[in-house]
Coordinates of C-alpha atoms in Angstrom, one line a residue:
Chain I
M7 CA -17.6 2.9 10.6
S8 CA -20.0 5.4 11.9
E9 CA -18.8 8.9 11.3
T10 CA -20.1 11.9 13.2
Y11 CA -20.0 15.3 11.5
D12 CA -22.2 18.3 11.3
F13 CA -21.8 19.2 7.7
L14 CA -20.6 17.6 4.5
F15 CA -19.1 19.9 1.9
K16 CA -18.3 18.9 -1.7
F17 CA -14.9 20.2 -2.7
L18 CA -13.0 20.3 -6.0
V19 CA -9.3 20.5 -6.7
I20 CA -8.8 22.1 -10.2
G21 CA -5.9 23.6 -12.2
N22 CA -3.4 22.8 -14.9
A23 CA -1.6 19.5 -15.2
G24 CA 1.5 19.1 -13.0
T25 CA 0.6 21.8 -10.5
G26 CA 0.5 19.3 -7.7
K27 CA -3.3 18.9 -7.2
S28 CA -3.1 15.2 -6.2
C29 CA -0.1 15.9 -3.9
L30 CA -2.0 18.7 -2.1
L31 CA -4.9 16.3 -1.5
H32 CA -2.5 13.5 -0.4
Q33 CA -0.6 15.9 1.9
F34 CA -3.9 17.1 3.4
I35 CA -5.3 13.6 4.0
E36 CA -2.2 11.5 4.8
K37 CA 0.0 14.3 6.1
R38 CA 2.9 13.4 3.9
F39 CA 4.2 14.1 0.5
K40 CA 3.2 11.7 -2.2
E41 CA 6.4 10.8 -4.0
D42 CA 6.5 8.9 -7.3
S43 CA 3.0 8.5 -8.4
N44 CA 1.2 8.2 -11.7
H45 CA -0.7 11.3 -12.8
T46 CA -4.4 11.4 -12.3
I47 CA -6.7 10.1 -15.0
G48 CA -10.2 11.3 -14.9
V49 CA -11.2 12.0 -11.3
E50 CA -10.0 10.7 -8.0
F51 CA -11.7 11.0 -4.7
G52 CA -10.7 11.6 -1.1
S53 CA -12.4 12.6 2.2
K54 CA -11.5 13.9 5.6
I55 CA -13.3 15.2 8.6
I56 CA -12.0 18.5 10.0
S57 CA -12.9 20.6 12.9
V58 CA -13.8 24.2 12.1
V59 CA -15.3 26.7 14.6
N60 CA -16.7 24.0 16.9
K61 CA -18.2 22.2 14.0
F62 CA -17.1 18.9 12.5
V63 CA -17.1 19.2 8.7
K64 CA -16.6 16.3 6.4
L65 CA -14.9 17.3 3.2
Q66 CA -15.6 15.2 0.2
I67 CA -12.9 16.1 -2.3
W68 CA -12.8 15.5 -6.0
D69 CA -9.4 15.6 -7.5
T70 CA -9.4 16.1 -11.2
A71 CA -7.1 15.4 -14.1
G72 CA -5.5 18.7 -15.3
Q73 CA -4.9 18.0 -18.9
E74 CA -7.0 20.2 -21.1
R75 CA -8.8 17.5 -23.0
F76 CA -10.0 15.8 -19.8
R77 CA -11.9 18.9 -18.9
S78 CA -14.8 17.8 -21.1
V79 CA -15.0 14.7 -18.8
T80 CA -14.2 16.3 -15.5
R81 CA -16.5 19.3 -15.9
S82 CA -19.4 17.0 -15.1
Y83 CA -18.2 16.8 -11.5
Y84 CA -18.4 20.5 -10.8
R85 CA -22.1 20.5 -10.2
G86 CA -23.0 21.2 -6.7
A87 CA -19.5 21.8 -5.3
A88 CA -19.4 24.1 -2.3
G89 CA -15.7 24.8 -2.3
A90 CA -12.7 24.6 -4.6
L91 CA -9.0 24.8 -4.5
L92 CA -7.8 26.4 -7.7
V93 CA -4.2 25.5 -8.1
Y94 CA -1.3 26.9 -10.1
D95 CA 2.4 26.3 -9.9
I96 CA 4.4 29.4 -8.8
T97 CA 7.3 28.2 -11.0
S98 CA 5.2 28.1 -14.1
R99 CA 3.6 31.2 -15.6
E100 CA 1.6 29.1 -18.0
T101 CA -0.3 27.5 -15.2
Y102 CA -1.0 30.9 -13.7
N103 CA -2.2 32.3 -17.1
A104 CA -4.7 29.4 -17.3
L105 CA -6.5 30.5 -14.1
T106 CA -9.1 32.6 -15.7
N107 CA -10.3 29.7 -17.8
W108 CA -10.6 27.4 -14.8
L109 CA -12.4 30.1 -12.8
T110 CA -15.0 30.6 -15.5
D111 CA -15.7 26.9 -15.6
A112 CA -16.0 26.6 -11.9
R113 CA -18.3 29.7 -11.5
M114 CA -20.4 28.6 -14.4
L115 CA -20.8 24.9 -13.6
A116 CA -20.5 24.5 -9.8
S117 CA -22.8 26.0 -7.1
Q118 CA -23.5 29.7 -7.5
N119 CA -22.1 30.4 -4.1
I120 CA -18.9 28.3 -4.6
V121 CA -16.1 29.5 -2.3
I122 CA -12.8 29.3 -4.1
I123 CA -9.3 29.5 -2.6
L124 CA -6.4 30.2 -5.0
C125 CA -3.4 28.1 -4.2
G126 CA 0.1 29.0 -5.5
N127 CA 1.7 25.6 -5.0
K128 CA 5.4 24.6 -4.9
K129 CA 6.2 27.4 -2.6
D130 CA 9.3 25.5 -1.6
L131 CA 10.7 26.1 -5.1
D132 CA 11.1 29.8 -4.5
A133 CA 14.3 30.1 -6.5
D134 CA 12.5 29.1 -9.7
R135 CA 9.5 31.4 -9.1
E136 CA 7.8 32.9 -12.1
V137 CA 4.8 34.4 -10.4
T138 CA 5.1 36.8 -7.5
F139 CA 3.0 36.7 -4.4
L140 CA 1.9 40.2 -5.0
E141 CA 0.7 39.6 -8.5
A142 CA -1.3 36.5 -7.6
S143 CA -2.9 38.2 -4.5
R144 CA -4.1 41.1 -6.7
F145 CA -5.6 38.5 -9.1
A146 CA -7.3 36.8 -6.1
Q147 CA -8.6 40.1 -4.9
E148 CA -10.0 41.1 -8.3
N149 CA -11.8 37.8 -8.6
E150 CA -13.0 37.5 -5.0
L151 CA -10.8 34.5 -4.2
M152 CA -9.0 33.7 -1.0
F153 CA -5.3 33.2 -1.6
L154 CA -2.5 31.2 -0.1
E155 CA 0.9 30.0 -1.3
T156 CA 1.2 26.3 -0.5
S157 CA 3.8 23.5 -0.5
A158 CA 2.5 20.0 -0.9
L159 CA 6.2 18.9 -0.3
T160 CA 6.6 20.5 3.1
G161 CA 3.0 20.7 4.0
E162 CA 3.1 24.4 4.5
N163 CA -0.4 26.0 4.3
V164 CA -2.0 22.8 2.9
E165 CA -4.3 22.1 5.8
E166 CA -4.9 25.9 6.1
A167 CA -6.1 26.1 2.5
F168 CA -8.8 23.5 3.1
V169 CA -9.7 24.8 6.5
Q170 CA -10.0 28.4 5.4
C171 CA -12.2 27.5 2.5
A172 CA -14.4 25.4 4.8
R173 CA -14.6 28.2 7.4
K174 CA -15.7 30.7 4.8
I175 CA -18.5 28.3 3.8
L176 CA -19.6 27.9 7.4
N177 CA -19.7 31.7 7.8
K178 CA -21.8 31.9 4.7
I179 CA -24.2 29.3 6.1
E180 CA -24.6 31.5 9.2
S181 CA -25.3 34.6 7.2
E182 CA -26.8 34.1 3.7
L183 CA -26.3 30.6 2.3
D184 CA -29.0 28.1 2.6
P185 CA -27.6 24.5 2.7
E186 CA -30.9 23.1 1.6
R187 CA -30.9 25.0 -1.6
M188 CA -30.5 22.5 -4.5
G189 CA -26.9 22.1 -5.6
S190 CA -25.4 24.0 -2.7
G191 CA -22.8 21.2 -2.2
I192 CA -23.7 21.1 1.5
Q193 CA -25.4 18.4 3.4
Y194 CA -26.1 18.1 7.1
G195 CA -24.3 15.3 8.8
D196 CA -25.4 12.7 11.4
A197 CA -24.3 14.7 14.4
A198 CA -27.7 16.4 14.1
L199 CA -26.5 19.5 15.9
R200 CA -27.8 21.9 13.2
Q201 CA -27.9 24.8 15.6
L202 CA -27.1 27.0 12.7
R203 CA -30.5 26.7 11.2
S204 CA -33.9 26.2 12.7
P205 CA -34.8 22.6 13.4
R206 CA -37.7 22.7 11.1
R207 CA -35.5 23.0 8.2
A208 CA -33.5 20.0 9.0
Q209 CA -36.4 17.8 8.2
A210 CA -36.0 18.7 4.6
Q211 CA -32.6 17.2 4.3
S212 CA -33.8 13.8 3.1
A213 CA -35.3 15.5 0.1
Q214 CA -31.9 16.8 -1.0
E215 CA -30.9 16.1 -4.5
C216 CA -27.2 15.4 -3.9
G217 CA -26.5 11.9 -2.8
C218 CA -22.8 12.3 -2.3
Chain W
M4 CA 18.2 -2.0 -21.5
D5 CA 18.5 -5.7 -22.2
I6 CA 20.8 -6.2 -19.3
M7 CA 18.1 -5.1 -17.0
F8 CA 15.6 -7.3 -18.7
R9 CA 17.8 -10.3 -18.4
T10 CA 18.3 -9.7 -14.7
I11 CA 14.7 -9.2 -13.8
V12 CA 12.9 -11.6 -16.0
S13 CA 11.9 -14.2 -13.6
T14 CA 13.3 -17.6 -14.5
A15 CA 10.0 -19.0 -13.5
T16 CA 8.3 -17.8 -16.6
R17 CA 10.8 -19.3 -18.9
T18 CA 10.2 -22.8 -20.2
A19 CA 12.3 -25.2 -22.2
A20 CA 10.3 -24.3 -25.4
A21 CA 10.2 -20.7 -24.5
A22 CA 13.9 -20.5 -23.9
K23 CA 14.6 -21.7 -27.5
T24 CA 12.7 -18.9 -29.0
H25 CA 13.1 -16.3 -26.4
H26 CA 13.9 -12.8 -27.7
K27 CA 13.5 -14.1 -31.2
G28 CA 13.5 -11.3 -33.6
L29 CA 15.8 -9.1 -31.6
P30 CA 19.1 -8.0 -33.0
A31 CA 21.8 -10.5 -32.3
S32 CA 23.5 -8.2 -29.8
E33 CA 20.4 -8.2 -27.7
T34 CA 19.9 -12.0 -27.6
P35 CA 20.7 -13.3 -24.1
K36 CA 23.8 -15.4 -24.2
T37 CA 22.9 -17.8 -21.5
V38 CA 19.7 -19.8 -21.5
Q39 CA 18.5 -20.6 -18.1
P40 CA 17.0 -24.0 -17.4
P41 CA 13.3 -24.1 -16.7
T42 CA 12.2 -24.1 -13.1
K43 CA 9.0 -25.4 -11.6
S44 CA 8.1 -22.6 -9.3
P45 CA 9.3 -19.1 -8.6
P46 CA 12.4 -19.0 -6.6
R47 CA 11.8 -18.2 -2.9
N48 CA 13.6 -15.2 -1.4
H49 CA 15.0 -14.4 -4.8
L50 CA 16.7 -11.0 -4.9
F51 CA 14.3 -9.7 -7.5
V52 CA 11.1 -11.2 -6.1
R53 CA 10.1 -7.8 -5.0
V54 CA 10.0 -6.9 -8.7
D55 CA 7.7 -8.7 -11.2
P56 CA 9.0 -10.0 -14.5
Y57 CA 8.1 -6.7 -16.2
G58 CA 10.0 -4.4 -13.8
F59 CA 7.0 -3.4 -11.5
E60 CA 7.7 -3.4 -7.8
R61 CA 5.2 -5.5 -6.0
P62 CA 3.0 -3.7 -3.5
Q63 CA 3.8 -3.8 0.2
D64 CA 0.8 -6.0 0.8
F65 CA 1.5 -8.4 -2.1
D66 CA 0.3 -11.8 -1.2
Y67 CA 3.2 -14.0 -2.1
E68 CA 1.6 -17.2 -0.8
S69 CA -1.5 -17.0 -3.0
H70 CA 0.5 -15.7 -5.9
E71 CA 2.8 -18.8 -5.8
E72 CA -0.2 -21.1 -5.5
M73 CA -1.7 -19.5 -8.6
M74 CA 1.6 -19.4 -10.5
S75 CA 2.3 -23.1 -9.9
E76 CA -0.8 -23.9 -11.8
Y77 CA -0.4 -21.1 -14.3
L78 CA 3.1 -22.1 -15.2
A79 CA 1.9 -25.5 -16.3
V80 CA -0.6 -23.7 -18.5
L81 CA 2.1 -21.4 -19.9
R82 CA 4.3 -24.4 -20.7
R83 CA 1.6 -26.2 -22.5
R84 CA 0.6 -23.1 -24.5
S85 CA 4.2 -22.3 -25.3
V86 CA 4.7 -25.7 -26.9
K87 CA 1.5 -25.4 -28.9
W88 CA 2.3 -21.9 -30.1
S89 CA 5.8 -22.9 -31.2
K90 CA 4.3 -25.7 -33.2
L91 CA 1.7 -23.4 -34.7
L92 CA 4.2 -20.8 -35.7
H93 CA 7.3 -22.9 -36.5
G94 CA 9.1 -19.9 -37.7
N95 CA 6.2 -18.4 -39.5
V96 CA 5.6 -14.7 -38.8
K97 CA 2.2 -14.4 -40.4
V98 CA -0.7 -14.9 -38.1
E99 CA -3.9 -16.0 -39.8
K100 CA -7.3 -15.0 -38.6
N101 CA -9.1 -18.2 -38.0
I102 CA -11.0 -20.1 -35.3
K103 CA -7.9 -22.0 -34.1
V104 CA -5.7 -19.0 -33.8
K105 CA -8.5 -17.1 -32.1
R106 CA -8.8 -19.9 -29.6
Y107 CA -5.0 -19.9 -29.1
V108 CA -5.0 -16.1 -28.5
R109 CA -7.8 -16.3 -26.0
K110 CA -5.9 -18.9 -24.1
G111 CA -2.9 -16.5 -23.9
V112 CA 0.1 -15.7 -26.1
P113 CA 3.3 -16.8 -24.5
K114 CA 5.6 -14.0 -23.5
E115 CA 8.2 -14.9 -26.0
H116 CA 5.8 -14.7 -28.9
R117 CA 3.8 -11.7 -27.7
A118 CA 5.5 -8.9 -29.6
Q119 CA 5.4 -10.9 -32.8
I120 CA 1.8 -11.9 -32.5
W121 CA 0.7 -8.4 -31.5
M122 CA 2.6 -7.0 -34.5
A123 CA 1.2 -9.5 -36.9
A124 CA -2.4 -9.6 -35.7
S125 CA -2.8 -5.8 -35.5
G126 CA -1.3 -5.1 -38.9
A127 CA 1.5 -3.1 -37.3
Q128 CA 4.1 -5.4 -38.9
E129 CA 2.7 -4.7 -42.3
Q130 CA 2.8 -0.9 -41.7
L131 CA 6.4 -1.1 -40.4
E132 CA 7.5 -2.9 -43.5
K133 CA 5.6 -0.6 -45.8
H134 CA 7.2 2.5 -44.2
P135 CA 10.8 1.8 -43.5
G136 CA 12.6 4.6 -41.8
Y137 CA 9.4 6.6 -41.2
Y138 CA 9.6 6.4 -37.4
H139 CA 13.1 7.7 -37.3
S140 CA 12.3 10.4 -39.7
L141 CA 9.6 11.7 -37.4
L142 CA 12.1 11.9 -34.6
K143 CA 14.6 13.8 -36.8
N144 CA 12.1 16.4 -38.0
K145 CA 11.5 19.7 -36.2
H146 CA 9.4 19.2 -33.1
N147 CA 6.4 21.0 -31.7
A148 CA 7.7 22.6 -28.5
K149 CA 4.3 22.5 -26.8
L150 CA 4.0 18.8 -27.5
E151 CA 7.5 18.2 -26.2
E152 CA 6.7 20.0 -23.0
T153 CA 3.4 18.2 -22.4
I154 CA 5.1 14.8 -22.8
R155 CA 8.1 15.8 -20.7
L156 CA 5.7 16.8 -17.8
D157 CA 4.6 13.1 -17.5
M158 CA 7.9 11.4 -17.9
H159 CA 8.5 11.1 -14.1
R160 CA 4.9 10.4 -13.6
T161 CA 4.8 7.2 -15.8
F162 CA 5.3 4.0 -13.8
P163 CA 7.5 5.4 -11.0
D164 CA 6.8 2.0 -9.5
N165 CA 8.7 0.3 -12.3
V166 CA 12.5 -0.1 -12.0
L167 CA 13.0 0.2 -15.7
F168 CA 11.4 3.6 -15.9
R169 CA 13.3 5.1 -13.0
S170 CA 15.7 7.9 -14.1
S171 CA 18.2 6.5 -11.6
S172 CA 18.3 3.2 -13.4
E173 CA 21.1 2.8 -15.8
S174 CA 18.9 1.3 -18.5
C175 CA 16.1 3.8 -18.1
L176 CA 13.3 3.4 -20.6
Q177 CA 12.2 7.0 -20.2
T178 CA 14.0 8.0 -23.4
A179 CA 12.3 5.3 -25.4
L180 CA 9.0 6.3 -24.0
Y181 CA 9.6 10.0 -24.8
N182 CA 10.6 9.2 -28.3
V183 CA 7.6 6.9 -29.1
L184 CA 5.2 9.5 -27.7
L185 CA 6.8 12.4 -29.5
A186 CA 6.9 10.5 -32.8
Y187 CA 3.3 9.5 -32.4
G188 CA 2.2 13.0 -31.5
H189 CA 3.6 14.3 -34.8
H190 CA 2.3 11.3 -36.7
N191 CA -1.2 11.9 -35.5
N192 CA -1.9 15.6 -35.1
D193 CA -5.6 15.0 -34.1
V194 CA -4.4 13.2 -31.0
G195 CA -1.1 14.7 -30.3
Y196 CA -0.5 13.6 -26.7
C197 CA -3.2 12.6 -24.3
Q198 CA -2.5 11.3 -20.8
G199 CA -3.0 7.6 -20.7
M200 CA -1.0 7.1 -23.9
N201 CA 2.1 7.2 -21.8
F202 CA 1.0 4.1 -19.9
I203 CA 0.1 2.3 -23.2
A204 CA 3.4 3.2 -24.8
G205 CA 5.2 2.1 -21.7
Y206 CA 3.6 -1.3 -21.8
L207 CA 4.4 -1.7 -25.5
I208 CA 8.0 -0.8 -24.9
I209 CA 8.3 -3.3 -22.0
I210 CA 6.9 -6.1 -24.2
T211 CA 8.5 -5.3 -27.6
K212 CA 11.8 -3.8 -26.2
D213 CA 11.8 -1.8 -29.4
E214 CA 10.8 1.8 -30.1
E215 CA 9.8 1.4 -33.7
K216 CA 7.6 -1.6 -33.0
S217 CA 6.0 0.2 -30.1
F218 CA 5.3 3.1 -32.4
W219 CA 3.5 1.0 -35.0
L220 CA 1.5 -0.8 -32.3
M221 CA 0.4 2.5 -31.0
D222 CA -0.6 3.4 -34.5
A223 CA -2.6 0.2 -34.8
L224 CA -4.3 0.7 -31.4
L225 CA -5.1 4.4 -31.6
G226 CA -5.6 4.5 -35.4
R227 CA -7.6 1.3 -36.1
I228 CA -8.5 -0.8 -33.1
L229 CA -9.9 1.7 -30.6
P230 CA -12.5 4.4 -31.3
D231 CA -11.4 8.0 -30.9
Y232 CA -10.6 7.8 -27.1
Y233 CA -7.7 10.2 -27.1
T234 CA -8.7 13.0 -29.5
A235 CA -9.5 16.5 -28.1
A236 CA -13.2 15.9 -27.7
M237 CA -12.7 12.3 -26.4
M238 CA -15.9 11.4 -28.1
G239 CA -15.0 7.7 -28.4
L240 CA -14.4 7.5 -24.7
K241 CA -17.6 9.3 -23.8
T242 CA -19.5 7.0 -26.2
D243 CA -18.0 3.7 -24.9
Q244 CA -18.8 4.7 -21.3
E245 CA -22.4 5.1 -22.3
V246 CA -22.3 1.9 -24.3
L247 CA -21.2 0.1 -21.2
G248 CA -24.1 1.6 -19.4
E249 CA -26.5 0.4 -22.0
L250 CA -25.1 -3.1 -21.9
L251 CA -25.4 -3.2 -18.2
K252 CA -29.0 -2.0 -18.3
V253 CA -29.7 -5.2 -20.1
K254 CA -27.1 -7.6 -18.7
V255 CA -26.8 -6.4 -15.0
P256 CA -29.9 -4.2 -14.5
A257 CA -29.5 -4.1 -10.7
V258 CA -26.2 -2.3 -11.0
W259 CA -27.6 0.0 -13.6
H260 CA -30.3 1.0 -11.1
L261 CA -27.8 1.5 -8.4
M262 CA -25.9 4.0 -10.6
Q263 CA -29.2 5.8 -11.3
Q264 CA -30.2 5.8 -7.7
H265 CA -26.9 7.4 -6.5
N266 CA -26.6 9.6 -9.6
V267 CA -23.2 8.2 -10.5
M268 CA -21.9 9.0 -13.9
W269 CA -20.1 6.2 -15.7
S270 CA -17.1 8.3 -16.3
L271 CA -16.5 8.5 -12.6
V272 CA -15.9 4.8 -12.3
V273 CA -14.8 3.5 -15.7
S274 CA -13.0 6.3 -17.6
R275 CA -9.6 4.9 -16.3
W276 CA -10.6 1.4 -17.5
F277 CA -11.0 2.6 -21.1
I278 CA -8.3 5.3 -21.2
C279 CA -5.6 3.1 -19.8
L280 CA -6.9 -0.1 -21.3
F281 CA -6.9 -1.5 -17.8
I282 CA -3.2 -0.6 -17.1
D283 CA -2.8 0.3 -13.4
V284 CA -6.3 -1.0 -12.9
L285 CA -5.9 -4.7 -13.2
P286 CA -2.7 -6.8 -12.5
V287 CA 0.0 -6.7 -15.2
E288 CA -0.3 -10.3 -16.4
T289 CA -4.1 -9.9 -16.6
V290 CA -3.8 -6.7 -18.7
L291 CA -1.4 -8.4 -21.1
R292 CA -3.8 -11.3 -21.6
I293 CA -6.6 -8.8 -22.3
W294 CA -4.3 -7.0 -24.8
D295 CA -3.7 -10.3 -26.6
C296 CA -7.4 -10.4 -27.4
L297 CA -7.5 -6.6 -28.0
F298 CA -4.9 -6.8 -30.7
Y299 CA -6.5 -9.9 -32.3
E300 CA -10.2 -9.3 -31.8
G301 CA -10.6 -5.6 -31.3
S302 CA -12.1 -3.2 -28.8
K303 CA -15.1 -5.3 -28.0
I304 CA -13.0 -7.1 -25.5
L305 CA -12.9 -4.1 -23.2
F306 CA -16.7 -4.4 -22.7
R307 CA -16.3 -8.1 -22.0
V308 CA -13.8 -7.3 -19.2
A309 CA -15.9 -4.5 -17.8
L310 CA -19.1 -6.5 -17.8
T311 CA -17.4 -9.5 -16.2
L312 CA -15.9 -7.4 -13.4
I313 CA -19.2 -5.7 -12.7
R314 CA -21.5 -8.8 -13.1
H315 CA -19.2 -11.0 -11.0
H316 CA -19.1 -8.5 -8.1
Q317 CA -22.7 -7.5 -8.4
A318 CA -23.6 -8.4 -4.7
L319 CA -20.7 -6.3 -3.4
L320 CA -21.5 -3.3 -5.6
L321 CA -25.2 -3.4 -4.6
Q322 CA -24.3 -3.0 -0.9
A323 CA -23.0 0.5 -1.6
Q324 CA -24.8 3.2 0.4
N325 CA -23.8 6.4 -1.3
L326 CA -21.8 7.8 -4.1
P327 CA -18.3 7.6 -2.6
D328 CA -19.1 4.1 -1.5
V329 CA -20.0 3.2 -5.1
C330 CA -16.6 4.6 -6.2
E331 CA -14.8 2.7 -3.6
R332 CA -16.4 -0.6 -4.5
F333 CA -15.7 -0.1 -8.1
K334 CA -12.0 0.1 -7.1
Q335 CA -12.3 -2.9 -4.9
I336 CA -13.5 -5.1 -7.7
T337 CA -10.4 -4.6 -9.7
H338 CA -8.2 -6.3 -7.0
G339 CA -8.0 -9.7 -5.5
E340 CA -7.9 -13.3 -6.5
F341 CA -10.5 -13.1 -9.2
V342 CA -8.4 -10.8 -11.3
E343 CA -5.0 -12.1 -10.2
D344 CA -5.8 -15.5 -11.6
C345 CA -5.6 -14.2 -15.2
H346 CA -6.2 -17.6 -16.9
T347 CA -9.5 -18.3 -15.2
F348 CA -10.4 -14.6 -15.5
M349 CA -9.9 -14.7 -19.2
Q350 CA -12.1 -17.8 -19.5
K351 CA -14.8 -16.0 -17.5
I352 CA -14.9 -13.0 -19.7
F353 CA -16.1 -15.1 -22.6
L354 CA -18.7 -16.8 -20.5
E355 CA -20.1 -14.5 -17.8
P356 CA -21.3 -11.6 -19.9
G357 CA -23.1 -13.8 -22.4
S358 CA -23.2 -13.1 -26.1
L359 CA -21.9 -9.7 -27.4
S360 CA -21.8 -9.3 -31.1
M361 CA -19.7 -6.6 -32.8
A362 CA -22.8 -5.6 -34.7
S363 CA -24.7 -4.8 -31.5
V364 CA -21.7 -2.9 -30.2
R365 CA -21.5 -0.9 -33.4
K366 CA -25.2 -0.1 -33.2
L367 CA -25.0 1.0 -29.6
R368 CA -22.0 3.1 -30.3
Q369 CA -24.0 4.9 -33.0
T370 CA -27.0 5.5 -30.8
C371 CA -24.9 6.7 -27.8
R372 CA -22.8 8.9 -30.0
D373 CA -25.8 10.6 -31.5
R374 CA -27.2 11.1 -28.0
I375 CA -24.0 12.7 -26.7
V376 CA -23.7 15.0 -29.7
A377 CA -27.3 16.1 -29.2
E378 CA -26.8 16.7 -25.5
E379 CA -23.6 18.7 -26.0
A380 CA -25.2 20.8 -28.7
A381 CA -28.1 21.6 -26.4
L382 CA -25.7 22.7 -23.7
R383 CA -23.9 25.2 -26.0
P384 CA -25.3 28.7 -25.7

């Protein structure tokens, strides 16, 4: 049962209902498309350890229900998230139009330094596309988001989305972000490598607020 | 639709008494022509054994051995209850509210009487008779396009593990489900459609095999029996989650402390329980037994179930080391023998949590609601 990792990041998957959030998470963790499943009620949870730039990072991922009214319930989980996948469906303009709302929520309620990657999901349904790549990448640029088009069905760019987001957070730790800041959404793991920060700081980890 | 039902309804759950009254109240064309003789145990290697009597496919890891063991005892119970219910009702559709009927309901309503008892106990039958044609008029009126789209989005995401709801099945119940949800959304504008209602409507359709009855049962549940779980602010849901917390603080304080220690919000582990009324959380038969009491006694029963699950598995829950571990264990406690054996489980829910009066639930609801309203007001800029 013992797991070795250097860091633990809290991640969120947010976006409108039916954009494929749970399928992205399932594809990422199980490496296959989740066919025929009930939609998410409330919040579901998954985790996986990935290797990014010589570090083992455990992602603890909170998959949220997309229906508008569940937001008043799911918003409570935003606190202390280090990263987020903001998902829309490239075949539905409505899900794209809702992005600003989701973004406001995430920036307001999660960690100040939250790293967000925009995912235009259902890339495999290119024939039914309602949102162009160019338009979405402009939106991403304006809002300082990373951006990928993904397909939970084929698996294209799914792993990449999670990895890129994690890599950016690691970069931030090396430069400006202090994992020991309250609500950073980052914890040190048991691997106890912690070369990124001075050893002195590592002692403070037990005092961290987040128990996830 | 009925052909499918006839094929998959396990002969095992039919009894001599049950067979006589089976499908009572359905139009003549839907009444099964052949009555199967009662059998003592579920047929082994039966073609449809992979599918339960309600159309749900059994999971890959389904434990047939222990299920059969449990069923062999439970079938005797069902037979006994069925005879008693037939005597109690003898053709009477009215269900009185008295100690005897309450005891009968707690011991389980036989499948063949379930729709009738739910309709009568919840007042749905009365509403249906008072408003003839209302359901169909809702469907005929002009529809809200946004509502239609939201409901449609969940059609293929409602019970994909149930053969009756599969669009490839010739007797697909998706149309009935869509109609009931659409009618309800127009009937109750404050609620419209909230995810979770699809599962509830689905179960009602499986049991009543009738759209209009399912609609009026939805009306009874959402309009009268449950607090406002499904309205836009979901205040009833938020309140009841807190009420459960307060009850645990007194009845199972160790678990309450565990939740505090790991900073776990109740909504994380129990929102599904309340929103889905234990559908997709507990085994189907257990859910139906809970609903028997829900329709007859009201929403208090949901707390009894939750408290029993938590109290009974206290030791397991207390071993949790961190937040994800807590979540995982809260999932674990909704599986296994304890909840599969629905008859024993239903006896436990009236014993394990101790006394729980409606008056104290009402008081706690008021306190918790006031607290949430104050907290939310403080958060607003």
